Amino acid sequence: MAAGPPPPLDPGSLPTFTDEGFTEKFLRKTRENPLVPLGCLCTVGILTYGVICFKKGNTQRSQLMMRARVLAQGLTIASLVGGMLATTFKSR
């Protein structure tokens, strides 16, 4: 039993995509999941402070900041995954 050609596509039912620059995409993604950029900024801030403490010779504070950096990175990854799951469930 041979199948015939597929039915023609209705152009109105196809999704439309707009050209989106880097800034527009960054702002849209930030609005969708604001915890990820906040976590990245927090991670960079902690890392910077840890390096400054290391340069000044305060090794105890530097080690504490490196542990805090790992925690901040973990929270950033968790918020990224949580945002992806929320977007997935919202689209269904």
mmCIF file of C-alpha atoms in Angstrom:
data_model
loop_
_atom_site.group_PDB
_atom_site.id
_atom_site.type_symbol
_atom_site.label_atom_id
_atom_site.label_comp_id
_atom_site.label_asym_id
_atom_site.label_seq_id
_atom_site.Cartn_x
_atom_site.Cartn_y
_atom_site.Cartn_z
ATOM 1 C CA MET A 1 0.000 0.000 0.000
ATOM 2 C CA ALA A 2 1.787 3.131 -1.233
ATOM 3 C CA ALA A 3 1.307 6.403 0.544
ATOM 4 C CA GLY A 4 0.591 9.488 -1.488
ATOM 5 C CA PRO A 5 2.396 12.791 -1.186
ATOM 6 C CA PRO A 6 1.989 14.636 2.109
ATOM 7 C CA PRO A 7 -0.682 17.321 2.307
ATOM 8 C CA PRO A 8 0.455 20.891 1.603
ATOM 9 C CA LEU A 9 1.535 22.970 4.602
ATOM 10 C CA ASP A 10 -0.562 25.888 5.764
ATOM 11 C CA PRO A 11 1.843 28.858 6.189
ATOM 12 C CA GLY A 12 -0.362 30.315 8.930
ATOM 13 C CA SER A 13 0.243 27.305 11.196
ATOM 14 C CA LEU A 14 4.043 27.544 11.076
ATOM 15 C CA PRO A 15 5.888 29.409 13.855
ATOM 16 C CA THR A 16 7.494 32.707 12.963
ATOM 17 C CA PHE A 17 10.933 33.721 14.187
ATOM 18 C CA THR A 18 12.178 37.270 14.494
ATOM 19 C CA ASP A 19 15.774 38.342 14.098
ATOM 20 C CA GLU A 20 17.041 38.965 17.603
ATOM 21 C CA GLY A 21 20.371 40.578 18.423
ATOM 22 C CA PHE A 22 22.622 39.694 21.334
ATOM 23 C CA THR A 23 21.304 42.472 23.589
ATOM 24 C CA GLU A 24 17.644 41.643 22.971
ATOM 25 C CA LYS A 25 18.251 37.938 23.551
ATOM 26 C CA PHE A 26 20.265 38.612 26.722
ATOM 27 C CA LEU A 27 17.531 40.848 28.136
ATOM 28 C CA ARG A 28 14.799 38.341 27.256
ATOM 29 C CA LYS A 29 16.689 35.461 28.857
ATOM 30 C CA THR A 30 17.406 37.595 31.938
ATOM 31 C CA ARG A 31 13.705 38.377 32.304
ATOM 32 C CA GLU A 32 12.846 34.682 31.918
ATOM 33 C CA ASN A 33 15.326 33.541 34.585
ATOM 34 C CA PRO A 34 16.810 36.426 36.624
ATOM 35 C CA LEU A 35 18.629 34.178 39.109
ATOM 36 C CA VAL A 36 21.239 32.969 36.614
ATOM 37 C CA PRO A 37 22.882 36.367 35.879
ATOM 38 C CA LEU A 38 22.599 37.242 39.562
ATOM 39 C CA GLY A 39 24.380 33.994 40.464
ATOM 40 C CA CYS A 40 27.087 34.686 37.875
ATOM 41 C CA LEU A 41 27.685 38.173 39.291
ATOM 42 C CA CYS A 42 27.804 36.772 42.820
ATOM 43 C CA THR A 43 30.296 34.089 41.757
ATOM 44 C CA VAL A 44 32.557 36.641 40.050
ATOM 45 C CA GLY A 45 32.371 38.963 43.061
ATOM 46 C CA ILE A 46 33.316 36.204 45.497
ATOM 47 C CA LEU A 47 36.124 35.022 43.209
ATOM 48 C CA THR A 48 37.500 38.554 42.884
ATOM 49 C CA TYR A 49 37.429 39.111 46.638
ATOM 50 C CA GLY A 50 39.112 35.726 47.188
ATOM 51 C CA VAL A 51 41.919 36.591 44.776
ATOM 52 C CA ILE A 52 42.393 39.980 46.485
ATOM 53 C CA CYS A 53 42.628 38.250 49.877
ATOM 54 C CA PHE A 54 45.137 35.796 48.431
ATOM 55 C CA LYS A 55 47.297 38.625 47.048
ATOM 56 C CA LYS A 56 47.241 40.372 50.441
ATOM 57 C CA GLY A 57 48.373 37.178 52.170
ATOM 58 C CA ASN A 58 45.122 36.482 54.021
ATOM 59 C CA THR A 59 45.075 32.778 53.141
ATOM 60 C CA GLN A 60 42.365 31.830 55.631
ATOM 61 C CA ARG A 61 39.897 34.336 54.149
ATOM 62 C CA SER A 62 40.993 33.353 50.630
ATOM 63 C CA GLN A 63 40.178 29.690 51.299
ATOM 64 C CA LEU A 64 36.800 30.672 52.723
ATOM 65 C CA MET A 65 36.036 32.719 49.606
ATOM 66 C CA MET A 66 37.011 29.845 47.309
ATOM 67 C CA ARG A 67 34.572 27.575 49.157
ATOM 68 C CA ALA A 68 31.913 30.266 48.923
ATOM 69 C CA ARG A 69 32.610 30.513 45.182
ATOM 70 C CA VAL A 70 31.929 26.802 44.751
ATOM 71 C CA LEU A 71 28.651 27.212 46.645
ATOM 72 C CA ALA A 72 27.668 30.197 44.488
ATOM 73 C CA GLN A 73 28.488 28.240 41.320
ATOM 74 C CA GLY A 74 26.341 25.347 42.532
ATOM 75 C CA LEU A 75 23.415 27.663 43.225
ATOM 76 C CA THR A 76 23.837 29.226 39.779
ATOM 77 C CA ILE A 77 23.717 25.808 38.107
ATOM 78 C CA ALA A 78 20.682 24.837 40.217
ATOM 79 C CA SER A 79 18.847 28.016 39.174
ATOM 80 C CA LEU A 80 19.763 27.364 35.526
ATOM 81 C CA VAL A 81 18.345 23.838 35.674
ATOM 82 C CA GLY A 82 15.293 25.051 37.601
ATOM 83 C CA GLY A 83 14.635 27.726 34.996
ATOM 84 C CA MET A 84 14.938 25.186 32.202
ATOM 85 C CA LEU A 85 12.468 22.876 33.938
ATOM 86 C CA ALA A 86 10.048 25.731 34.583
ATOM 87 C CA THR A 87 10.220 26.785 30.925
ATOM 88 C CA THR A 88 9.645 23.190 29.818
ATOM 89 C CA PHE A 89 6.587 22.730 32.020
ATOM 90 C CA LYS A 90 5.211 26.172 31.137
ATOM 91 C CA SER A 91 5.342 25.421 27.409
ATOM 92 C CA ARG A 92 3.251 22.245 27.780
#
